[in-house]
């Protein structure tokens, strides 16, 4: 349960591949691709053959028949799949090969089973681990630090691995397992105290092993193991995933209530937990939870104390570190007294959050709001000036962007004040905007909440930052988001305090844990499946449609459209069911004790965040391919049923041929009105489908009255999902990206941004509780003073018409073309892709192409 | 010369939404076809040269056009914008234009026309009540320069301007700057002197650019200014400074 897939695969490979000179990977599905990558990168070995009868990608792959001809003695065949049926088939095919030559890389029953044998393993014994465990316990309950002497003799990674194995075997409770792992990780963490910095700390990518599943397959494995789904369901879910009918990235994606610890300080929190621990000691489940809380808060305290020590030790060489050391010493126990100390505690709390494995989308909430009291205090006391504040913020910003593997989708929310504090608003809002402009890093993601009190100064500064082309800050409309949040059971007061998680998902900091990346359905894929009677034409996988119907039986558009809506509704119901089951599995297998420390009510309820310990714990479901589906349906309506140019049963053929040989049809499709041009016929369909989706998700309501929040943003998944699709009937070519988020299909919004705004505003954004994205692109000349004002007015109008979010990319086409040709010269070119800013040159070519295609909104 | 066709259709070359230069606020600009001048530097030949209208001109009904203008009403209201009729010479289709302008006014949409002013006073009079802003393209003030550059004299134009300035209408002036073609230091001085009399709210210098040439190539038309370069920054500054001597603040991009 503690070894990640990668390590598992590495272990298996280690034992075999080194001595073989011919290696075949068979089959070459998702697992095969994983193994190939590990083999190529970790072992620097190139496989000799890839074998698969059904592979449709670009790499040369042998069919089984051909492979049997080249089989040779001594060749190693890596069996890369999990399904026992398939394994059996393959073994039958290879029946003439000696068993020893076939290596099962994913032996079901051995995965996650410990390698702990005979109570001792390479230099450590069970007794050693027991001693260590008791040492840690003593640290937690008695502040006894003798545990440090116990860990000294060991190599760090080795000890960590051994202890985690011990935890899994000896400590039955998952929260405690993870909490103790985290504590040991803190003690073992390599600290770097940098010269000349005002804040210490650095996030490390290496997390505790006991972390979240690495992919959907691993999750399904657990769901099946825990009997939350049966093997048939598991199979169907895998099939659906393999054709990318859905994707998911659970875990993380939360705004922890860091604010709480800044206010109370560690000691006070610690004593609150202790009291609870004593009060509730009769209730076993709760007691164990409180114990996990004690362990993780000690872990945080120990981390800070270690940084204090390390800074003291280095302070003779660097006087600045003395100041850092004193700050750390203070915040290890008490609430921060200054802006500097607050930032320090905030960072170290965040650093440990990442160590727990919550790597994706851990966002910092309304930083300008909760740090303001510290800033103001220091300012009033004359111990802080703007310049120093600026320096500190830059240092903090750099920490957030230090390691791109560990730190991603960390959103910082600014603005959104409820009244006019002063003419210029909160000075930190401006300072954060400036930090963003100065560092030009892709982290954090900056989100600006706007409402009628947003000052001109903030608007101007925000547009200035946007005009430098980094796609940040994204602009949010408070009114719509607050309405959307209140609709899923969140009180007005809490809703007004929303901040942004990950890309664009509104959440209540410290109170809401809602798996915002829980699931994303590809609506365009569903339409494709209807054209192909449930069989994915790209992967050959099957999806069980509600009603498999010959296309010629749809006598009119309404009957086809009606069936599509039924399929959509049923797909959403299935997805909600799966999400619910997966969520139960998370509660069981992956509690997050450290994250729970920062969420209100977990302490009161005595429950982990993953077990609905937070005040709000809805689930989330997102949708991709919206514009493609709407445009395709309209095309079917007009071309098949109105103009009768072809019959519906010819559509699959045209799509399979990628429009080759059907130029006239392609031209006809091109001329049909598209979503995003303020055309009633298309926009009304979009409105109907978004309403349908939201109400279907509403009806997926699950146990304890938790609601599904719907989101219409796609990150980069619209490109990934598009790769698994043929051409679509809206004119999109095979394997190219789908439309991004709720934006129009790339290059089809030919009537400019105002028409886009009006089209989008037909959809019920005030019900999209998990957020939406509208991307627009402008050339830099749009940001001269006068035009900038117009841009702002157009955005304000969009918001007044019911718009929720918009993000603006500012680049010219030429720059992008150049960047694609000469990536080395454009490493710092930031662009905004559906919800997040990233470096253009790091994107896949498909996504780059899509950005270039997106219509340029520039005056002619 | 002015078309008196009693039709409900307008001839246009394009409609552009979200224009931010042709008047205050966010605007929709409608480019009407037809012109009674032939400026050497014209960069909208598709709206001027009748031979190519069959490729470039769309006929739209008044109601269709009006509907499209209304689309962005919310944006007009929030930004103080509206609709601008440009061209070509929009007043060439005065009858239809008047009806559209009137409708706009009843819907409280702010209106502007960009015009060179070369038509009879009574035509101008018939539409002036429905126009909030007049953007006058001033090609030259001296008669000879005007004739040389546009093919027509400017007596009528200057006459019309006098009327406009007496009627308390908001007036902006745009001056195309094609150095040594319509603009010299001397001509700039003439303009300054003239403009002090009509006191426009705003004066914009529009530096000549070569982006129109490709259109001439596309339609196989002769382009007479191939050797002329866009004005330098110094030349533009000089123009501004000359106008400043007459207490006129001019801007350019």
mmCIF file of C-alpha atoms in Angstrom, chain B:
data_model
loop_
_atom_site.group_PDB
_atom_site.id
_atom_site.type_symbol
_atom_site.label_atom_id
_atom_site.label_comp_id
_atom_site.label_asym_id
_atom_site.label_seq_id
_atom_site.Cartn_x
_atom_site.Cartn_y
_atom_site.Cartn_z
ATOM 1 C CA UNK B 1 -24.002 62.860 -57.352
ATOM 2 C CA UNK B 2 -25.533 61.789 -54.088
ATOM 3 C CA UNK B 3 -27.567 58.654 -54.527
ATOM 4 C CA UNK B 4 -31.250 59.174 -54.100
ATOM 5 C CA UNK B 5 -32.148 55.530 -54.534
ATOM 6 C CA UNK B 6 -35.293 54.784 -52.570
ATOM 7 C CA UNK B 7 -34.261 51.457 -51.239
ATOM 8 C CA UNK B 8 -34.296 49.853 -47.851
ATOM 9 C CA UNK B 9 -30.878 48.464 -48.376
ATOM 10 C CA UNK B 10 -27.477 49.837 -47.557
ATOM 11 C CA UNK B 11 -24.267 49.033 -49.316
ATOM 12 C CA UNK B 12 -21.569 48.279 -46.794
ATOM 13 C CA UNK B 13 -18.133 46.711 -46.858
ATOM 14 C CA UNK B 14 -17.964 45.585 -43.243
ATOM 15 C CA UNK B 15 -19.165 46.005 -39.696
ATOM 16 C CA UNK B 16 -16.622 46.029 -36.926
ATOM 17 C CA UNK B 17 -17.578 45.472 -33.340
ATOM 18 C CA UNK B 18 -15.529 46.605 -30.351
ATOM 19 C CA UNK B 19 -13.865 49.521 -32.086
ATOM 20 C CA UNK B 20 -12.126 51.720 -29.587
ATOM 21 C CA UNK B 21 -10.795 54.552 -31.712
ATOM 22 C CA UNK B 22 -13.724 55.887 -33.721
ATOM 23 C CA UNK B 23 -15.313 58.027 -31.035
ATOM 24 C CA UNK B 24 -15.756 57.732 -27.288
ATOM 25 C CA UNK B 25 -16.336 54.411 -25.535
ATOM 26 C CA UNK B 26 -16.831 51.031 -27.142
ATOM 27 C CA UNK B 27 -18.226 51.383 -30.643
ATOM 28 C CA UNK B 28 -19.517 49.430 -33.576
ATOM 29 C CA UNK B 29 -18.206 50.907 -36.804
ATOM 30 C CA UNK B 30 -20.137 50.400 -40.046
ATOM 31 C CA UNK B 31 -18.178 50.953 -43.241
ATOM 32 C CA UNK B 32 -20.460 52.234 -45.996
ATOM 33 C CA UNK B 33 -19.529 51.915 -49.633
ATOM 34 C CA UNK B 34 -19.260 54.762 -52.101
ATOM 35 C CA UNK B 35 -17.210 57.945 -52.088
ATOM 36 C CA UNK B 36 -17.077 61.148 -54.067
ATOM 37 C CA UNK B 37 -13.418 61.851 -53.480
ATOM 38 C CA UNK B 38 -10.335 60.001 -54.695
ATOM 39 C CA UNK B 39 -7.621 60.548 -52.104
ATOM 40 C CA UNK B 40 -4.198 59.461 -53.289
ATOM 41 C CA UNK B 41 -3.533 57.524 -50.100
ATOM 42 C CA UNK B 42 -6.949 55.974 -49.695
ATOM 43 C CA UNK B 43 -6.554 52.762 -47.697
ATOM 44 C CA UNK B 44 -10.145 51.585 -48.103
ATOM 45 C CA UNK B 45 -10.318 51.260 -51.909
ATOM 46 C CA UNK B 46 -12.868 48.480 -51.518
ATOM 47 C CA UNK B 47 -15.314 51.094 -50.234
ATOM 48 C CA UNK B 48 -14.425 53.684 -52.859
ATOM 49 C CA UNK B 49 -13.580 52.237 -56.262
ATOM 50 C CA UNK B 50 -16.864 51.198 -57.862
ATOM 51 C CA UNK B 51 -15.244 48.743 -60.261
ATOM 52 C CA UNK B 52 -14.511 46.376 -57.432
ATOM 53 C CA UNK B 53 -17.744 46.762 -55.496
ATOM 54 C CA UNK B 54 -18.943 43.489 -56.926
ATOM 55 C CA UNK B 55 -16.250 41.788 -54.849
ATOM 56 C CA UNK B 56 -16.328 43.896 -51.743
ATOM 57 C CA UNK B 57 -19.803 45.248 -51.133
ATOM 58 C CA UNK B 58 -22.638 43.601 -49.241
ATOM 59 C CA UNK B 59 -26.213 44.751 -49.404
ATOM 60 C CA UNK B 60 -27.877 44.667 -46.027
ATOM 61 C CA UNK B 61 -31.358 45.729 -45.141
ATOM 62 C CA UNK B 62 -31.802 48.610 -42.742
ATOM 63 C CA UNK B 63 -33.480 46.383 -40.205
ATOM 64 C CA UNK B 64 -30.717 43.768 -40.348
ATOM 65 C CA UNK B 65 -28.083 46.414 -39.902
ATOM 66 C CA UNK B 66 -29.975 48.061 -37.105
ATOM 67 C CA UNK B 67 -30.362 44.746 -35.339
ATOM 68 C CA UNK B 68 -26.649 44.134 -35.484
ATOM 69 C CA UNK B 69 -25.922 47.598 -34.140
ATOM 70 C CA UNK B 70 -28.255 46.944 -31.215
ATOM 71 C CA UNK B 71 -26.400 43.764 -30.278
ATOM 72 C CA UNK B 72 -23.733 45.618 -28.378
ATOM 73 C CA UNK B 73 -26.063 48.109 -26.729
ATOM 74 C CA UNK B 74 -25.092 47.023 -23.217
ATOM 75 C CA UNK B 75 -21.459 47.704 -24.014
ATOM 76 C CA UNK B 76 -22.299 51.127 -25.440
ATOM 77 C CA UNK B 77 -24.215 52.077 -22.322
ATOM 78 C CA UNK B 78 -21.474 51.053 -19.930
ATOM 79 C CA UNK B 79 -18.701 52.753 -21.832
ATOM 80 C CA UNK B 80 -20.390 55.830 -23.268
ATOM 81 C CA UNK B 81 -19.933 54.386 -26.734
ATOM 82 C CA UNK B 82 -22.237 53.896 -29.696
ATOM 83 C CA UNK B 83 -22.258 53.433 -33.422
ATOM 84 C CA UNK B 84 -19.977 55.128 -35.952
ATOM 85 C CA UNK B 85 -20.703 55.261 -39.667
ATOM 86 C CA UNK B 86 -17.577 55.438 -41.732
ATOM 87 C CA UNK B 87 -16.636 54.426 -45.214
ATOM 88 C CA UNK B 88 -16.164 55.518 -47.973
ATOM 89 C CA UNK B 89 -18.315 58.535 -47.491
ATOM 90 C CA UNK B 90 -21.296 57.448 -45.370
ATOM 91 C CA UNK B 91 -23.360 60.464 -46.409
ATOM 92 C CA UNK B 92 -23.386 59.095 -49.976
ATOM 93 C CA UNK B 93 -26.287 56.933 -48.735
ATOM 94 C CA UNK B 94 -27.935 59.770 -46.866
ATOM 95 C CA UNK B 95 -31.528 58.571 -47.131
ATOM 96 C CA UNK B 96 -30.953 55.148 -45.659
ATOM 97 C CA UNK B 97 -28.389 56.534 -43.264
ATOM 98 C CA UNK B 98 -30.880 59.040 -41.965
ATOM 99 C CA UNK B 99 -33.448 56.347 -41.210
ATOM 100 C CA UNK B 100 -30.884 54.236 -39.360
ATOM 101 C CA UNK B 101 -29.612 57.219 -37.394
ATOM 102 C CA UNK B 102 -33.144 58.082 -36.416
ATOM 103 C CA UNK B 103 -33.800 54.560 -35.180
ATOM 104 C CA UNK B 104 -30.587 54.644 -33.185
ATOM 105 C CA UNK B 105 -31.671 57.836 -31.513
ATOM 106 C CA UNK B 106 -35.035 56.378 -30.522
ATOM 107 C CA UNK B 107 -33.119 53.465 -28.941
ATOM 108 C CA UNK B 108 -30.814 55.974 -27.182
ATOM 109 C CA UNK B 109 -27.766 54.733 -29.033
ATOM 110 C CA UNK B 110 -25.168 57.414 -29.433
ATOM 111 C CA UNK B 111 -24.243 58.096 -33.063
ATOM 112 C CA UNK B 112 -21.219 59.358 -34.937
ATOM 113 C CA UNK B 113 -20.241 59.753 -38.563
ATOM 114 C CA UNK B 114 -16.790 59.935 -40.023
ATOM 115 C CA UNK B 115 -17.083 62.149 -43.084
ATOM 116 C CA UNK B 116 -15.069 64.279 -45.445
ATOM 117 C CA UNK B 117 -17.975 66.721 -45.711
ATOM 118 C CA UNK B 118 -18.130 66.970 -49.472
ATOM 119 C CA UNK B 119 -21.861 67.316 -50.255
ATOM 120 C CA UNK B 120 -24.639 69.867 -50.409
ATOM 121 C CA UNK B 121 -25.556 71.690 -47.248
ATOM 122 C CA UNK B 122 -29.186 70.600 -47.365
ATOM 123 C CA UNK B 123 -28.149 66.944 -47.241
ATOM 124 C CA UNK B 124 -26.040 67.595 -44.208
ATOM 125 C CA UNK B 125 -28.907 69.507 -42.653
ATOM 126 C CA UNK B 126 -31.234 66.562 -43.094
ATOM 127 C CA UNK B 127 -29.170 64.249 -40.901
ATOM 128 C CA UNK B 128 -27.421 66.581 -38.509
ATOM 129 C CA UNK B 129 -30.157 66.355 -35.864
ATOM 130 C CA UNK B 130 -29.574 62.641 -35.392
ATOM 131 C CA UNK B 131 -25.816 62.792 -35.002
ATOM 132 C CA UNK B 132 -24.027 63.258 -31.707
ATOM 133 C CA UNK B 133 -20.482 63.354 -32.980
ATOM 134 C CA UNK B 134 -18.987 64.377 -36.289
ATOM 135 C CA UNK B 135 -15.526 63.160 -37.109
ATOM 136 C CA UNK B 136 -14.314 65.316 -39.952
ATOM 137 C CA UNK B 137 -11.496 63.943 -42.080
ATOM 138 C CA UNK B 138 -9.611 67.060 -43.006
ATOM 139 C CA UNK B 139 -7.420 66.265 -45.990
ATOM 140 C CA UNK B 140 -6.224 69.807 -46.625
ATOM 141 C CA UNK B 141 -7.331 73.402 -46.089
ATOM 142 C CA UNK B 142 -5.653 75.000 -49.086
ATOM 143 C CA UNK B 143 -7.758 74.618 -52.167
ATOM 144 C CA UNK B 144 -4.930 73.612 -54.506
ATOM 145 C CA UNK B 145 -3.579 70.975 -52.175
ATOM 146 C CA UNK B 146 -7.058 69.579 -51.728
ATOM 147 C CA UNK B 147 -7.654 69.322 -55.431
ATOM 148 C CA UNK B 148 -4.254 67.741 -55.997
ATOM 149 C CA UNK B 149 -4.743 65.121 -53.312
ATOM 150 C CA UNK B 150 -8.430 64.291 -53.578
ATOM 151 C CA UNK B 151 -9.490 65.327 -57.040
ATOM 152 C CA UNK B 152 -12.110 67.768 -55.734
ATOM 153 C CA UNK B 153 -12.176 71.301 -54.417
ATOM 154 C CA UNK B 154 -12.934 71.959 -50.755
ATOM 155 C CA UNK B 155 -15.102 75.072 -50.881
ATOM 156 C CA UNK B 156 -18.283 73.189 -50.109
ATOM 157 C CA UNK B 157 -16.542 71.265 -47.352
ATOM 158 C CA UNK B 158 -15.356 74.384 -45.555
ATOM 159 C CA UNK B 159 -18.789 75.908 -45.950
ATOM 160 C CA UNK B 160 -20.357 72.870 -44.311
ATOM 161 C CA UNK B 161 -17.850 72.962 -41.493
ATOM 162 C CA UNK B 162 -18.863 76.488 -40.644
ATOM 163 C CA UNK B 163 -22.467 75.358 -40.279
ATOM 164 C CA UNK B 164 -21.506 72.405 -38.129
ATOM 165 C CA UNK B 165 -19.428 74.522 -35.789
ATOM 166 C CA UNK B 166 -22.275 76.997 -35.411
ATOM 167 C CA UNK B 167 -24.703 74.203 -34.448
ATOM 168 C CA UNK B 168 -23.082 73.201 -31.232
ATOM 169 C CA UNK B 169 -22.299 69.662 -32.390
ATOM 170 C CA UNK B 170 -19.345 67.773 -30.985
ATOM 171 C CA UNK B 171 -16.671 67.840 -33.640
ATOM 172 C CA UNK B 172 -13.492 65.839 -33.893
ATOM 173 C CA UNK B 173 -10.985 66.416 -36.647
ATOM 174 C CA UNK B 174 -8.746 63.788 -38.169
ATOM 175 C CA UNK B 175 -5.845 64.803 -40.337
ATOM 176 C CA UNK B 176 -4.162 62.189 -42.490
ATOM 177 C CA UNK B 177 -0.453 62.966 -42.485
ATOM 178 C CA UNK B 178 1.180 62.004 -45.771
ATOM 179 C CA UNK B 179 4.360 63.965 -45.670
ATOM 180 C CA UNK B 180 5.030 66.128 -48.699
ATOM 181 C CA UNK B 181 1.762 64.972 -50.244
ATOM 182 C CA UNK B 182 -0.968 66.730 -48.311
ATOM 183 C CA UNK B 183 1.118 67.868 -45.355
ATOM 184 C CA UNK B 184 3.934 70.367 -45.354
ATOM 185 C CA UNK B 185 4.868 72.891 -42.707
ATOM 186 C CA UNK B 186 3.013 75.505 -44.691
ATOM 187 C CA UNK B 187 -0.166 73.427 -44.977
ATOM 188 C CA UNK B 188 0.003 72.626 -41.291
ATOM 189 C CA UNK B 189 -0.023 76.343 -40.570
ATOM 190 C CA UNK B 190 -3.048 76.820 -42.793
ATOM 191 C CA UNK B 191 -4.806 74.083 -40.907
ATOM 192 C CA UNK B 192 -3.916 75.540 -37.537
ATOM 193 C CA UNK B 193 -5.247 78.917 -38.535
ATOM 194 C CA UNK B 194 -8.455 77.409 -39.878
ATOM 195 C CA UNK B 195 -9.077 75.090 -36.952
ATOM 196 C CA UNK B 196 -8.900 77.890 -34.382
ATOM 197 C CA UNK B 197 -12.064 79.224 -35.956
ATOM 198 C CA UNK B 198 -14.107 76.044 -35.669
ATOM 199 C CA UNK B 199 -12.683 74.862 -32.343
ATOM 200 C CA UNK B 200 -12.958 71.049 -32.560
ATOM 201 C CA UNK B 201 -13.093 69.121 -29.304
ATOM 202 C CA UNK B 202 -10.271 66.905 -30.418
ATOM 203 C CA UNK B 203 -7.707 66.762 -33.208
ATOM 204 C CA UNK B 204 -6.012 63.501 -34.195
ATOM 205 C CA UNK B 205 -3.123 63.142 -36.590
ATOM 206 C CA UNK B 206 -3.402 59.915 -38.582
ATOM 207 C CA UNK B 207 0.056 58.947 -39.813
ATOM 208 C CA UNK B 208 0.020 57.479 -43.318
ATOM 209 C CA UNK B 209 0.678 53.724 -43.387
ATOM 210 C CA UNK B 210 1.351 51.285 -46.188
ATOM 211 C CA UNK B 211 -1.040 48.589 -45.013
ATOM 212 C CA UNK B 212 -3.531 49.486 -47.747
ATOM 213 C CA UNK B 213 -1.170 48.615 -50.586
ATOM 214 C CA UNK B 214 -1.937 44.919 -50.424
ATOM 215 C CA UNK B 215 -5.601 45.693 -51.117
ATOM 216 C CA UNK B 216 -4.612 47.503 -54.302
ATOM 217 C CA UNK B 217 -2.547 44.515 -55.352
ATOM 218 C CA UNK B 218 -5.350 42.152 -54.493
ATOM 219 C CA UNK B 219 -7.793 44.014 -56.758
ATOM 220 C CA UNK B 220 -5.181 44.802 -59.373
ATOM 221 C CA UNK B 221 -5.544 48.559 -58.961
ATOM 222 C CA UNK B 222 -2.964 51.188 -59.588
ATOM 223 C CA UNK B 223 -1.465 52.660 -56.413
ATOM 224 C CA UNK B 224 -0.002 56.087 -56.859
ATOM 225 C CA UNK B 225 1.962 56.517 -53.647
ATOM 226 C CA UNK B 226 4.218 53.496 -53.729
ATOM 227 C CA UNK B 227 7.338 55.533 -53.071
ATOM 228 C CA UNK B 228 5.974 57.513 -50.175
ATOM 229 C CA UNK B 229 7.109 56.519 -46.695
ATOM 230 C CA UNK B 230 5.109 56.909 -43.470
ATOM 231 C CA UNK B 231 5.921 60.147 -41.638
ATOM 232 C CA UNK B 232 8.745 60.017 -39.128
ATOM 233 C CA UNK B 233 8.174 60.677 -35.475
ATOM 234 C CA UNK B 234 9.962 64.007 -35.848
ATOM 235 C CA UNK B 235 7.609 65.051 -38.622
ATOM 236 C CA UNK B 236 4.602 64.127 -36.509
ATOM 237 C CA UNK B 237 5.987 66.043 -33.563
ATOM 238 C CA UNK B 238 6.592 69.007 -35.792
ATOM 239 C CA UNK B 239 2.947 68.924 -36.906
ATOM 240 C CA UNK B 240 1.806 68.834 -33.299
ATOM 241 C CA UNK B 241 4.057 71.731 -32.398
ATOM 242 C CA UNK B 242 2.751 73.840 -35.245
ATOM 243 C CA UNK B 243 -0.832 73.219 -34.127
ATOM 244 C CA UNK B 244 0.152 74.032 -30.571
ATOM 245 C CA UNK B 245 1.074 77.547 -31.694
ATOM 246 C CA UNK B 246 -2.613 77.938 -32.516
ATOM 247 C CA UNK B 247 -3.627 76.557 -29.106
ATOM 248 C CA UNK B 248 -4.686 73.250 -30.585
ATOM 249 C CA UNK B 249 -3.741 70.059 -28.802
ATOM 250 C CA UNK B 250 -3.348 67.297 -31.337
ATOM 251 C CA UNK B 251 -2.690 63.639 -30.576
ATOM 252 C CA UNK B 252 -1.323 60.819 -32.658
ATOM 253 C CA UNK B 253 -0.634 57.141 -32.102
#
